[in-house]
Coordinates of C-alpha atoms in Angstrom, one line a residue:
Chain A
X1 CA 100.0 36.1 78.0
X2 CA 98.0 38.3 74.9
X3 CA 98.1 42.5 75.1
X4 CA 95.5 42.7 78.0
X5 CA 91.9 44.2 77.1
X6 CA 91.3 46.0 80.0
X7 CA 94.3 47.0 82.0
X8 CA 94.0 49.4 85.7
X9 CA 96.8 50.5 87.7
X10 CA 96.4 51.3 91.2
X11 CA 92.0 52.6 90.1
X12 CA 90.7 54.5 92.6
X13 CA 87.2 55.6 93.3
X14 CA 85.8 58.1 95.6
X15 CA 82.5 59.3 95.9
X16 CA 82.6 61.7 98.4
X17 CA 83.9 59.9 101.6
X18 CA 82.3 56.7 100.1
X19 CA 86.1 54.7 98.4
X20 CA 84.2 52.8 95.7
X21 CA 87.6 51.0 94.3
X22 CA 90.6 51.4 96.0
X23 CA 93.8 51.1 94.3
X24 CA 92.8 48.2 92.1
X25 CA 95.0 46.4 89.7
X26 CA 93.4 44.0 87.5
X27 CA 94.0 42.8 83.7
X28 CA 91.0 41.1 81.4
X29 CA 92.6 39.4 78.6
X30 CA 90.9 36.9 75.8
X31 CA 88.1 34.7 76.6
X32 CA 85.4 35.4 79.2
X33 CA 86.5 37.4 82.1
X34 CA 84.1 36.8 86.0
X35 CA 83.8 40.2 88.2
X36 CA 82.8 38.9 90.9
X37 CA 81.6 40.2 94.0
X38 CA 78.8 41.0 96.1
X39 CA 76.5 43.8 95.7
X40 CA 78.2 47.5 96.2
X41 CA 81.7 45.5 96.2
X42 CA 82.5 47.7 93.2
X43 CA 81.5 46.0 90.3
X44 CA 79.6 48.3 88.5
X45 CA 82.1 51.6 89.6
X46 CA 84.8 49.7 87.5
X47 CA 82.9 48.6 84.8
X48 CA 81.7 52.5 83.9
X49 CA 84.9 53.5 84.6
X50 CA 85.8 50.7 81.7
X51 CA 83.1 52.8 79.8
X52 CA 84.2 55.8 80.1
X53 CA 81.3 56.5 82.1
X54 CA 82.9 57.7 85.0
X55 CA 86.7 59.3 85.8
X56 CA 88.6 57.8 88.2
X57 CA 89.9 59.7 91.4
X58 CA 92.9 58.0 91.3
X59 CA 95.4 55.6 88.9
X60 CA 94.4 55.0 85.6
X61 CA 92.2 52.3 83.4
X62 CA 93.0 51.2 79.6
X63 CA 90.1 49.5 77.5
X64 CA 91.9 48.8 73.8
X65 CA 94.5 50.7 74.7
X66 CA 93.3 53.8 75.6
X67 CA 91.8 56.1 78.5
X68 CA 88.3 55.7 77.9
X69 CA 87.1 58.9 79.7
X70 CA 89.7 60.5 77.0
X71 CA 89.1 58.8 73.8
X72 CA 85.6 58.3 74.2
X73 CA 85.5 57.1 70.0
X74 CA 86.8 53.4 71.9
X75 CA 82.8 52.8 72.5
X76 CA 82.5 51.9 68.6
X77 CA 84.5 48.7 69.7
X78 CA 82.3 48.1 72.5
X79 CA 79.4 47.2 73.9
X80 CA 77.3 47.1 77.4
X81 CA 74.6 45.8 78.3
X82 CA 72.7 47.1 82.0
X83 CA 71.9 45.8 84.3
X84 CA 68.3 48.0 84.2
X85 CA 66.1 48.1 82.3
X86 CA 67.3 49.9 79.4
X87 CA 64.7 49.4 76.5
X88 CA 62.0 50.9 74.8
X89 CA 58.2 49.9 74.6
X90 CA 56.7 50.7 71.4
X91 CA 59.4 50.3 68.8
X92 CA 60.5 46.9 67.3
X93 CA 63.2 45.4 68.2
X94 CA 64.4 45.5 65.2
X95 CA 64.0 49.2 64.3
X96 CA 65.8 49.4 67.3
X97 CA 69.2 47.6 67.0
X98 CA 69.0 48.7 63.6
X99 CA 69.3 52.4 65.4
X100 CA 71.1 50.9 68.0
X101 CA 73.6 49.9 65.3
X102 CA 73.6 53.2 63.9
X103 CA 74.7 55.9 67.1
X104 CA 78.0 52.8 67.0
X105 CA 78.9 53.5 63.8
X106 CA 77.7 51.5 61.3
X107 CA 75.9 53.0 58.1
X108 CA 71.8 52.0 57.8
X109 CA 72.4 49.7 55.3
X110 CA 74.6 47.4 57.3
X111 CA 73.2 48.4 60.7
X112 CA 69.6 46.5 59.1
X113 CA 71.5 43.3 58.7
X114 CA 73.6 43.7 61.1
X115 CA 70.1 44.4 63.8
X116 CA 68.9 41.0 61.7
X117 CA 71.5 39.0 62.1
X118 CA 71.8 39.4 65.9
X119 CA 68.5 38.9 66.4
X120 CA 68.5 35.6 64.7
X121 CA 71.6 34.9 66.5
X122 CA 69.9 34.9 70.3
X123 CA 66.8 33.7 68.8
X124 CA 64.6 36.2 68.6
X125 CA 63.9 35.7 64.8
X126 CA 60.5 35.3 64.5
X127 CA 59.7 38.0 66.5
X128 CA 61.5 40.8 65.3
X129 CA 58.9 42.7 64.3
X130 CA 57.2 43.1 67.5
X131 CA 56.8 46.4 69.6
X132 CA 59.6 45.1 72.8
X133 CA 56.8 45.9 75.0
X134 CA 54.9 42.7 74.0
X135 CA 58.2 40.5 75.4
X136 CA 58.4 38.3 77.9
X137 CA 61.0 39.1 80.8
X138 CA 63.7 36.3 79.0
X139 CA 63.0 38.6 75.6
X140 CA 64.1 41.2 76.3
X141 CA 67.1 40.5 78.1
X142 CA 67.8 38.7 74.9
X143 CA 67.6 42.3 73.3
X144 CA 69.9 43.6 75.7
X145 CA 72.2 41.2 74.6
X146 CA 71.9 41.8 71.1
X147 CA 71.8 45.6 71.2
X148 CA 75.6 45.5 73.3
X149 CA 76.2 42.9 70.1
X150 CA 75.1 44.5 67.2
X151 CA 78.3 46.8 66.2
X152 CA 80.5 43.8 66.6
X153 CA 82.7 45.1 69.3
X154 CA 85.6 43.7 70.2
X155 CA 84.7 43.7 74.2
X156 CA 81.4 43.4 75.6
X157 CA 80.7 44.3 79.3
X158 CA 77.7 42.6 80.7
X159 CA 76.2 43.7 83.8
X160 CA 74.4 40.7 85.8
X161 CA 73.2 39.4 82.7
X162 CA 71.3 36.7 84.4
X163 CA 69.2 39.1 86.8
X164 CA 65.2 38.8 86.6
X165 CA 65.3 35.8 85.0
X166 CA 64.0 31.8 85.8
X167 CA 66.0 28.9 86.4
X168 CA 65.5 28.1 82.7
X169 CA 66.1 31.4 81.3
X170 CA 69.3 32.3 83.4
X171 CA 70.4 28.6 81.4
X172 CA 69.5 29.8 78.1
X173 CA 70.9 32.9 78.6
X174 CA 74.5 31.6 80.2
X175 CA 74.5 29.8 77.0
X176 CA 74.0 32.5 74.9
X177 CA 77.1 34.0 76.8
X178 CA 78.4 31.1 76.4
X179 CA 78.2 30.8 72.9
X180 CA 79.2 34.7 72.4
X181 CA 82.5 34.8 73.7
X182 CA 83.4 31.3 72.7
X183 CA 81.8 30.8 68.8
X184 CA 81.0 34.2 67.9
X185 CA 84.1 35.3 69.5
X186 CA 83.8 38.4 70.6
X187 CA 85.4 38.8 74.4
X188 CA 82.9 39.2 77.5
X189 CA 83.3 41.3 80.8
X190 CA 81.0 39.5 82.8
X191 CA 80.1 41.0 86.7
X192 CA 77.6 38.9 88.5
X193 CA 77.6 38.4 92.1
X194 CA 76.6 35.2 91.6
X195 CA 79.4 31.6 92.2
X196 CA 77.4 29.3 89.9
X197 CA 76.8 31.8 86.9
X198 CA 81.0 32.8 86.8
X199 CA 82.2 29.4 87.2
X200 CA 79.9 27.8 85.0
X201 CA 80.5 30.3 82.1
X202 CA 83.7 32.5 82.4
X203 CA 87.0 31.3 81.8
X204 CA 89.2 33.7 84.4
X205 CA 88.1 35.7 87.2
X206 CA 88.4 38.6 88.8
X207 CA 87.1 38.4 92.7
X208 CA 86.1 42.1 94.2
X209 CA 85.1 42.8 98.0
X210 CA 85.0 46.4 99.7
X211 CA 86.4 48.1 96.6
X212 CA 89.2 45.9 96.4
X213 CA 90.8 43.0 94.5
X214 CA 91.6 40.2 96.5
X215 CA 91.6 37.5 93.8
X216 CA 92.0 36.9 90.0
X217 CA 93.1 34.3 87.8
X218 CA 91.8 31.3 85.7
X219 CA 88.5 30.0 86.6
X220 CA 90.1 26.6 86.3
X221 CA 92.8 27.4 89.0
X222 CA 90.6 27.5 91.6
X223 CA 88.5 24.6 90.9
X224 CA 91.4 22.1 90.1
X225 CA 92.0 18.9 92.2
X226 CA 92.8 19.2 95.6
X227 CA 95.4 16.8 98.1
X228 CA 92.0 16.5 100.2
X229 CA 89.7 13.4 99.8
X230 CA 86.7 12.6 100.4
X231 CA 86.1 8.8 101.8
X232 CA 82.2 7.4 101.8
X233 CA 82.0 4.0 103.5
X234 CA 78.4 2.1 103.7
X235 CA 80.1 0.6 107.2
X236 CA 82.6 -0.1 109.7
X237 CA 83.4 3.4 109.5
X238 CA 85.8 3.3 112.8
X239 CA 88.1 -0.3 111.3
X240 CA 88.3 2.4 108.5
X241 CA 90.3 5.4 110.7
X242 CA 91.8 3.2 112.6
X243 CA 93.1 1.4 109.4
X244 CA 94.4 4.9 108.5
X245 CA 95.1 6.4 111.8
X246 CA 98.2 3.0 111.8
X247 CA 99.7 4.2 107.9
X248 CA 100.2 7.9 109.7
X249 CA 97.1 9.6 108.1
X250 CA 94.8 11.2 110.4
X251 CA 91.1 11.2 108.9
X252 CA 88.3 13.6 110.1
X253 CA 84.0 13.3 109.3
X254 CA 82.5 16.1 107.3
X255 CA 79.0 15.4 106.5
X256 CA 78.9 11.5 106.8
X257 CA 82.5 11.5 104.6
X258 CA 85.4 10.9 106.0
X259 CA 88.1 13.4 104.6
X260 CA 91.6 13.2 104.1
X261 CA 94.1 15.2 103.5
X262 CA 97.8 13.2 102.1
X263 CA 101.4 14.7 101.6
X264 CA 102.3 12.6 98.8
X265 CA 100.8 10.4 95.8
X266 CA 102.2 7.5 97.7
X267 CA 99.7 7.7 100.6
X268 CA 97.1 6.5 97.9
X269 CA 98.5 3.2 98.1
X270 CA 98.2 3.2 102.0
X271 CA 94.7 5.0 101.9
X272 CA 93.4 1.4 99.5
X273 CA 95.4 -0.4 101.6
X274 CA 93.8 0.6 105.1
X275 CA 89.7 0.1 103.6
X276 CA 91.3 -3.4 102.1
X277 CA 92.2 -4.2 106.0
X278 CA 89.0 -2.5 107.1
X279 CA 86.5 -4.8 104.7
X280 CA 84.3 -1.7 104.9
X281 CA 82.1 -1.7 101.6
X282 CA 83.5 1.5 100.1
X283 CA 80.6 3.7 98.0
X284 CA 83.0 6.6 97.2
X285 CA 87.0 7.8 97.1
X286 CA 87.0 11.4 95.3
X287 CA 89.7 14.1 95.3
X288 CA 87.5 16.7 96.4
X289 CA 87.7 20.2 94.2
X290 CA 88.4 23.7 95.3
X291 CA 85.2 26.3 95.3
X292 CA 84.8 29.5 94.0
X293 CA 83.0 29.7 97.6
X294 CA 86.6 28.7 99.5
X295 CA 87.6 32.3 98.6
X296 CA 85.5 34.5 100.8
X297 CA 85.7 31.9 103.1
X298 CA 89.4 33.0 103.3
X299 CA 89.0 36.3 102.7
X300 CA 86.7 36.3 105.7
X301 CA 88.8 33.7 107.9
Chain B
X1 CA 55.9 17.2 44.9
X2 CA 59.3 19.4 44.1
X3 CA 62.6 18.2 45.0
X4 CA 64.3 19.8 47.0
X5 CA 66.9 21.9 45.3
X6 CA 69.1 23.8 46.8
X7 CA 70.4 23.6 51.2
X8 CA 70.1 26.4 53.6
X9 CA 73.3 27.0 55.3
X10 CA 73.9 28.6 58.8
X11 CA 76.6 30.6 58.4
X12 CA 77.1 31.3 61.9
X13 CA 78.5 34.8 63.8
X14 CA 79.7 36.8 61.3
X15 CA 82.2 39.6 61.8
X16 CA 81.6 43.3 60.8
X17 CA 84.1 44.5 58.5
X18 CA 82.7 47.1 56.5
X19 CA 83.1 50.6 57.0
X20 CA 82.4 52.3 60.7
X21 CA 81.7 55.9 61.4
X22 CA 82.7 57.7 64.3
X23 CA 81.5 60.4 66.9
X24 CA 79.6 62.5 64.2
X25 CA 78.4 59.7 62.8
X26 CA 76.9 58.9 65.6
X27 CA 75.1 62.2 66.1
X28 CA 74.4 62.4 62.8
X29 CA 72.0 58.8 64.0
X30 CA 70.3 60.3 66.4
X31 CA 69.5 63.3 64.2
X32 CA 67.9 61.1 61.8
X33 CA 66.1 59.3 64.8
X34 CA 64.7 62.9 66.4
X35 CA 63.7 64.7 63.1
X36 CA 61.4 60.6 63.0
X37 CA 60.1 60.8 66.1
X38 CA 59.2 64.7 66.6
X39 CA 57.0 64.0 63.1
X40 CA 55.9 60.1 64.2
X41 CA 57.4 58.9 61.0
X42 CA 58.3 55.0 61.1
X43 CA 56.2 54.4 63.4
X44 CA 52.1 53.3 63.8
X45 CA 49.2 55.4 62.9
X46 CA 49.1 56.7 66.2
X47 CA 52.2 58.1 66.9
X48 CA 52.0 60.3 63.3
X49 CA 48.4 61.8 64.8
X50 CA 49.5 64.1 66.9
X51 CA 52.4 65.9 64.8
X52 CA 50.2 66.0 61.8
X53 CA 47.2 67.8 63.3
X54 CA 49.0 70.5 65.4
X55 CA 51.4 70.9 62.1
X56 CA 47.9 71.9 60.1
X57 CA 46.4 74.0 62.9
X58 CA 49.9 75.8 62.3
X59 CA 50.0 76.4 58.9
X60 CA 45.9 76.7 58.8
X61 CA 45.8 80.9 58.9
X62 CA 48.6 81.1 56.3
X63 CA 46.4 78.6 54.2
X64 CA 42.8 80.4 54.3
X65 CA 45.0 83.7 54.2
X66 CA 46.5 82.1 50.7
X67 CA 43.2 80.5 49.7
X68 CA 41.1 83.6 49.7
X69 CA 44.1 85.8 48.3
X70 CA 44.3 83.3 45.3
X71 CA 41.3 81.6 44.7
X72 CA 38.0 84.6 46.0
X73 CA 41.1 87.5 45.5
X74 CA 39.7 89.1 48.8
X75 CA 42.2 90.3 51.8
X76 CA 44.4 92.8 52.4
X77 CA 48.2 92.7 52.3
X78 CA 49.3 90.9 56.0
X79 CA 51.7 91.9 57.7
X80 CA 54.5 88.6 58.8
X81 CA 55.0 90.3 62.2
X82 CA 51.0 89.2 62.8
X83 CA 50.5 86.4 61.9
X84 CA 54.2 85.2 64.0
X85 CA 52.1 86.8 67.1
X86 CA 49.2 84.3 65.8
X87 CA 51.6 81.4 65.5
X88 CA 53.8 82.1 68.4
X89 CA 50.8 80.1 71.1
X90 CA 50.2 77.4 68.5
X91 CA 54.2 76.6 68.0
X92 CA 54.4 76.8 72.3
X93 CA 51.3 74.2 72.2
X94 CA 53.3 72.4 69.1
X95 CA 56.1 72.1 70.9
X96 CA 55.0 71.6 74.4
X97 CA 53.5 68.7 73.6
X98 CA 55.5 67.3 71.1
X99 CA 59.7 68.3 73.2
X100 CA 58.2 65.5 76.0
X101 CA 58.2 63.1 73.6
X102 CA 62.1 63.7 72.4
X103 CA 63.2 63.1 75.7
X104 CA 61.6 61.9 78.6
X105 CA 60.7 58.3 77.3
X106 CA 64.6 57.8 76.3
X107 CA 65.1 58.6 80.3
X108 CA 61.9 56.5 81.7
X109 CA 62.8 53.1 79.7
X110 CA 66.9 54.2 80.7
X111 CA 67.7 54.0 76.9
X112 CA 69.3 56.9 77.3
X113 CA 72.2 54.6 79.1
X114 CA 72.8 52.9 75.8
X115 CA 73.6 56.1 74.1
X116 CA 75.4 57.5 76.3
X117 CA 77.8 54.0 76.5
X118 CA 78.3 55.0 72.3
X119 CA 80.0 57.5 71.1
X120 CA 78.0 60.5 71.8
X121 CA 78.6 63.1 75.0
X122 CA 75.8 63.9 76.7
X123 CA 76.0 67.6 75.3
X124 CA 76.0 66.0 72.0
X125 CA 73.2 63.7 72.9
X126 CA 71.0 66.8 73.7
X127 CA 72.0 68.4 70.6
X128 CA 70.9 66.2 68.3
X129 CA 67.3 65.9 70.0
X130 CA 67.1 69.9 70.0
X131 CA 68.7 70.6 67.0
X132 CA 65.9 68.1 64.8
X133 CA 63.7 69.4 67.0
X134 CA 64.8 73.0 66.1
X135 CA 64.6 71.9 62.4
X136 CA 60.9 70.3 62.3
X137 CA 59.6 73.3 64.1
X138 CA 61.0 75.6 61.8
X139 CA 60.1 74.2 58.7
X140 CA 57.0 74.0 59.7
X141 CA 57.0 78.3 60.9
X142 CA 59.1 78.9 57.4
X143 CA 56.6 76.7 55.0
X144 CA 53.6 78.8 56.4
X145 CA 55.3 82.2 56.3
X146 CA 56.0 81.4 52.3
X147 CA 52.3 80.4 52.2
X148 CA 51.9 84.6 53.7
X149 CA 54.1 85.7 50.9
X150 CA 52.9 83.9 48.0
X151 CA 49.1 85.5 49.4
X152 CA 50.9 89.3 49.3
X153 CA 52.1 88.5 46.0
X154 CA 48.9 87.0 44.3
X155 CA 47.0 90.0 46.1
X156 CA 48.9 92.6 44.3
X157 CA 48.8 94.2 40.9
X158 CA 52.4 92.7 39.6
X159 CA 53.3 89.6 41.7
X160 CA 57.2 90.4 41.0
X161 CA 56.9 94.0 41.7
X162 CA 56.0 93.0 45.1
X163 CA 58.5 90.8 45.3
X164 CA 60.9 93.3 44.1
X165 CA 59.8 96.2 46.6
X166 CA 59.8 94.0 49.4
X167 CA 62.2 91.3 49.1
X168 CA 63.9 92.3 52.7
X169 CA 60.4 90.5 54.2
X170 CA 61.8 87.9 53.2
X171 CA 65.2 87.9 55.2
X172 CA 63.4 90.0 58.5
X173 CA 60.8 86.8 58.6
X174 CA 63.4 83.5 58.1
X175 CA 65.2 85.3 60.9
X176 CA 62.6 86.5 63.0
X177 CA 61.0 82.2 62.3
X178 CA 64.6 81.2 64.1
X179 CA 64.2 84.2 67.1
X180 CA 60.5 82.0 67.6
X181 CA 61.6 78.7 67.0
X182 CA 64.7 78.7 69.1
X183 CA 62.7 80.1 72.2
X184 CA 60.0 77.7 71.7
X185 CA 61.9 74.4 71.4
X186 CA 64.1 75.1 74.1
X187 CA 62.1 75.6 77.2
X188 CA 59.9 73.2 76.7
X189 CA 62.7 70.8 75.8
X190 CA 64.0 72.3 79.2
X191 CA 61.3 71.1 81.3
X192 CA 60.9 67.6 79.6
X193 CA 64.8 67.6 81.2
X194 CA 63.0 67.3 84.9
X195 CA 59.8 65.9 85.4
X196 CA 59.3 62.0 83.8
X197 CA 55.8 62.3 82.6
X198 CA 54.9 64.1 79.3
X199 CA 51.8 65.5 81.0
X200 CA 53.3 67.6 83.4
X201 CA 55.8 68.7 81.4
X202 CA 53.5 69.7 79.0
X203 CA 50.8 71.3 81.1
X204 CA 53.7 73.1 82.9
X205 CA 54.7 75.0 80.0
X206 CA 51.5 75.4 78.6
X207 CA 50.9 77.0 82.2
X208 CA 53.7 79.4 82.4
X209 CA 52.9 80.9 78.8
X210 CA 49.1 81.5 79.9
X211 CA 50.0 82.7 83.6
X212 CA 52.6 85.3 82.3
X213 CA 51.1 87.3 80.0
X214 CA 47.9 88.4 82.1
X215 CA 50.1 88.1 85.2
X216 CA 52.2 91.1 83.5
X217 CA 49.5 92.7 82.4
X218 CA 48.3 93.2 85.7
X219 CA 51.6 94.3 86.9
X220 CA 51.6 97.6 84.4
X221 CA 47.5 98.3 83.8
X222 CA 46.5 101.9 84.0
X223 CA 45.3 103.1 87.2
X224 CA 43.1 105.7 87.0
X225 CA 41.1 105.5 89.5
X226 CA 43.8 106.8 91.6
X227 CA 44.8 109.5 90.2
X228 CA 45.0 112.5 91.8
X229 CA 44.2 115.5 89.7
X230 CA 46.7 118.3 88.0
X231 CA 46.2 121.4 86.1
X232 CA 46.8 120.3 82.6
X233 CA 48.6 123.9 81.7
X234 CA 51.3 123.8 84.7
X235 CA 50.9 120.4 85.9
X236 CA 50.2 120.9 89.2
X237 CA 48.1 119.3 91.8
X238 CA 45.1 120.9 91.8
X239 CA 43.3 118.3 94.1
X240 CA 44.8 116.5 96.9
X241 CA 42.1 113.8 96.8
X242 CA 42.3 111.5 94.3
X243 CA 39.3 111.0 92.4
X244 CA 37.8 109.2 89.7
X245 CA 38.9 109.6 85.9
X246 CA 35.4 109.5 84.1
X247 CA 35.3 109.4 80.5
X248 CA 38.9 109.6 79.9
X249 CA 41.9 111.3 81.8
X250 CA 41.0 115.0 81.3
X251 CA 38.3 117.0 82.4
X252 CA 38.1 120.4 81.3
X253 CA 41.2 122.2 82.3
X254 CA 41.5 119.5 84.9
X255 CA 44.1 116.7 83.9
X256 CA 43.8 113.1 85.0
X257 CA 47.7 111.5 85.4
X258 CA 47.0 108.1 85.2
X259 CA 49.5 105.6 87.0
X260 CA 50.2 102.4 86.7
X261 CA 49.7 100.2 89.1
X262 CA 54.3 99.3 89.9
X263 CA 54.4 102.8 88.9
X264 CA 58.5 103.2 87.2
X265 CA 58.8 99.2 87.1
X266 CA 56.4 98.7 85.2
X267 CA 58.5 98.8 82.6
X268 CA 60.8 96.3 83.9
X269 CA 57.3 93.9 85.0
X270 CA 56.1 94.1 81.5
X271 CA 59.2 91.3 80.5
X272 CA 57.4 88.7 82.5
X273 CA 55.3 88.5 79.9
X274 CA 57.8 85.8 78.2
X275 CA 55.9 85.1 75.5
X276 CA 56.4 88.9 73.7
X277 CA 59.6 88.8 74.1
X278 CA 60.4 86.4 70.4
X279 CA 57.4 88.3 68.9
X280 CA 59.3 91.9 70.2
X281 CA 62.4 91.3 68.6
X282 CA 60.7 90.0 65.9
X283 CA 58.6 93.4 65.3
X284 CA 61.9 95.0 65.9
X285 CA 63.3 93.4 62.8
X286 CA 60.6 94.8 60.7
X287 CA 60.1 98.2 62.3
X288 CA 56.7 97.2 62.9
X289 CA 54.7 100.6 64.1
X290 CA 52.0 99.1 66.1
X291 CA 52.9 100.1 69.2
X292 CA 51.3 98.2 72.0
X293 CA 51.5 98.3 75.8
X294 CA 54.5 96.2 76.0
X295 CA 56.1 97.9 72.9
X296 CA 55.7 101.0 74.8
X297 CA 57.3 99.8 78.0
X298 CA 59.5 98.0 76.6
X299 CA 61.6 101.4 74.3
X300 CA 61.9 102.7 77.6
X301 CA 64.2 100.5 79.3
X302 CA 67.7 100.4 76.7
X303 CA 67.5 98.6 73.0
X304 CA 69.9 95.6 74.7
X305 CA 68.0 94.4 77.5
X306 CA 64.9 92.8 75.5
X307 CA 67.9 90.9 73.5
X308 CA 69.4 90.2 77.1
X309 CA 65.7 89.4 78.0
X310 CA 65.6 86.8 74.8
X311 CA 69.6 85.5 75.0
X312 CA 68.3 84.7 78.5
X313 CA 64.9 83.1 78.6
X314 CA 66.9 81.2 76.3
X315 CA 70.4 80.4 77.1
X316 CA 69.1 79.8 80.5
X317 CA 66.7 77.0 80.1
X318 CA 69.6 75.3 77.7
X319 CA 72.4 75.0 80.2
X320 CA 69.7 73.6 82.4
X321 CA 69.3 70.9 80.0
X322 CA 73.0 70.5 79.3
X323 CA 73.6 71.0 83.6
X324 CA 70.6 68.0 83.7
X325 CA 72.2 65.2 81.2
X326 CA 75.8 65.9 82.3
X327 CA 74.8 64.7 85.9
X328 CA 72.6 62.1 84.8
X329 CA 73.4 59.2 86.9
X330 CA 73.5 56.2 84.4

């Protein structure tokens, strides 16, 4: 396993009597990591501590091997895209990005080149000399992403990058995030309250709720095939249930489908035999996949 | 039609392998940006109108003086202290209008967050903005005084003799310019840190200086109408009934003691005229003999008081400005 980019141990943040983060232990490694949780779960607080904007009440966090609230120079290698509006009105995107690159430590000549390159990568090449005020919401969101990447950070933190976008704009933004992580090789921590965004974009996931981590791991682990199978038949459903019962397999009905939970792979043969015996017309026999929503359901129960 | 002779390759994303600066580089970049923003450089024509116009208005009095001295050879050699008094109001107007431009748009548009997630501390952000603004204002002020100096040299019999005899005026006007520009830049920036509207910030600063001058004058005005007549020699009260003084303070052997409205406290109330705090320090530097009411009353106070008052007027807003940005929610 590679060296963690972000590591938190017993990280706690209190605002008066309100606990925003409670003894959080987490590791963020290479790739795209999703920080998933409902509003008020503590995602933004965790990001602000990682950026060094907040100091933890207890515990500690290291980012790129340094404590971010003690050594702010690491921000030359970090990018951040806030959720809220953060762009000036009467400045061109090109000029704005060039300035932001310079404030991040890039010399003026290189900053101009980087600004032009980044605007091309986010699809704003043609519009780069227009005032940002004239941009649509989707274009502004892309400028926000570009300013976070313009100084070529090792890691970028994206706070709700699809907020306020329509479905098409949302998919474009997620595609840009995927390209940033996979083609540009920039590590990403993406916070979102939308499971679909995290599931379709991230390699790893950290689920946070009420200021505490409730799950973390590879997205594939949460969405892998399970031992539960869905069977859809056009007719003779009762005969199928009876045939399965004769073979010691209990079937339940859920949303019109028969659901069976198998103890071993060999039981699939019994399912095949039961379907053949009942002479039902089979439309689907498929393993169920886990969903990220199951994590929240498990926590609730 | 010519045949294609080359191909365009998309090299994809290129990582940056060049030099990288740290915090000092970040502060310097913001300083340059602030300097350009103050003068409207790199922006459209409309953004340049106000700063250019205001700068011309500030430089106009010394420029007119120089033209009269150089072309027409008329006029008397002017005092730098007098020009500072004329320029103070213009510099205040310039600062009140331009200072909000440096801080308010960043906060209103949320850009401050992007600065504070870069290698910049809140204090460094404020310091870069303030020092760039100070440099622009100082440059305009010094340029105006170089014109005054040139005018004085042209009106003298020998320019070099004038310079040799009056060289001390140069460090004096440089120091006074620093005192005045620190004052006129800090207060408007501090006010701009607490409002989202540029017009409110400008109006507030201008109003404060417009209101405090007559307020101070009102509280320290000499009131002879209720004076009790005294014997000019002994000073004994000759009539218990207050009488109005006519044509001055003494009538024959009877002397009318005029009193200031706030009596003994007038020397403190005069300090309310905040705009005079920096120019008074300048007067002290120039050993200006002209003694107006303000100077007469302040002279009754220990010498450290006007200096401490000036320091308070600058450091107070300066501390408020830093506190505001350190406690800013990002």
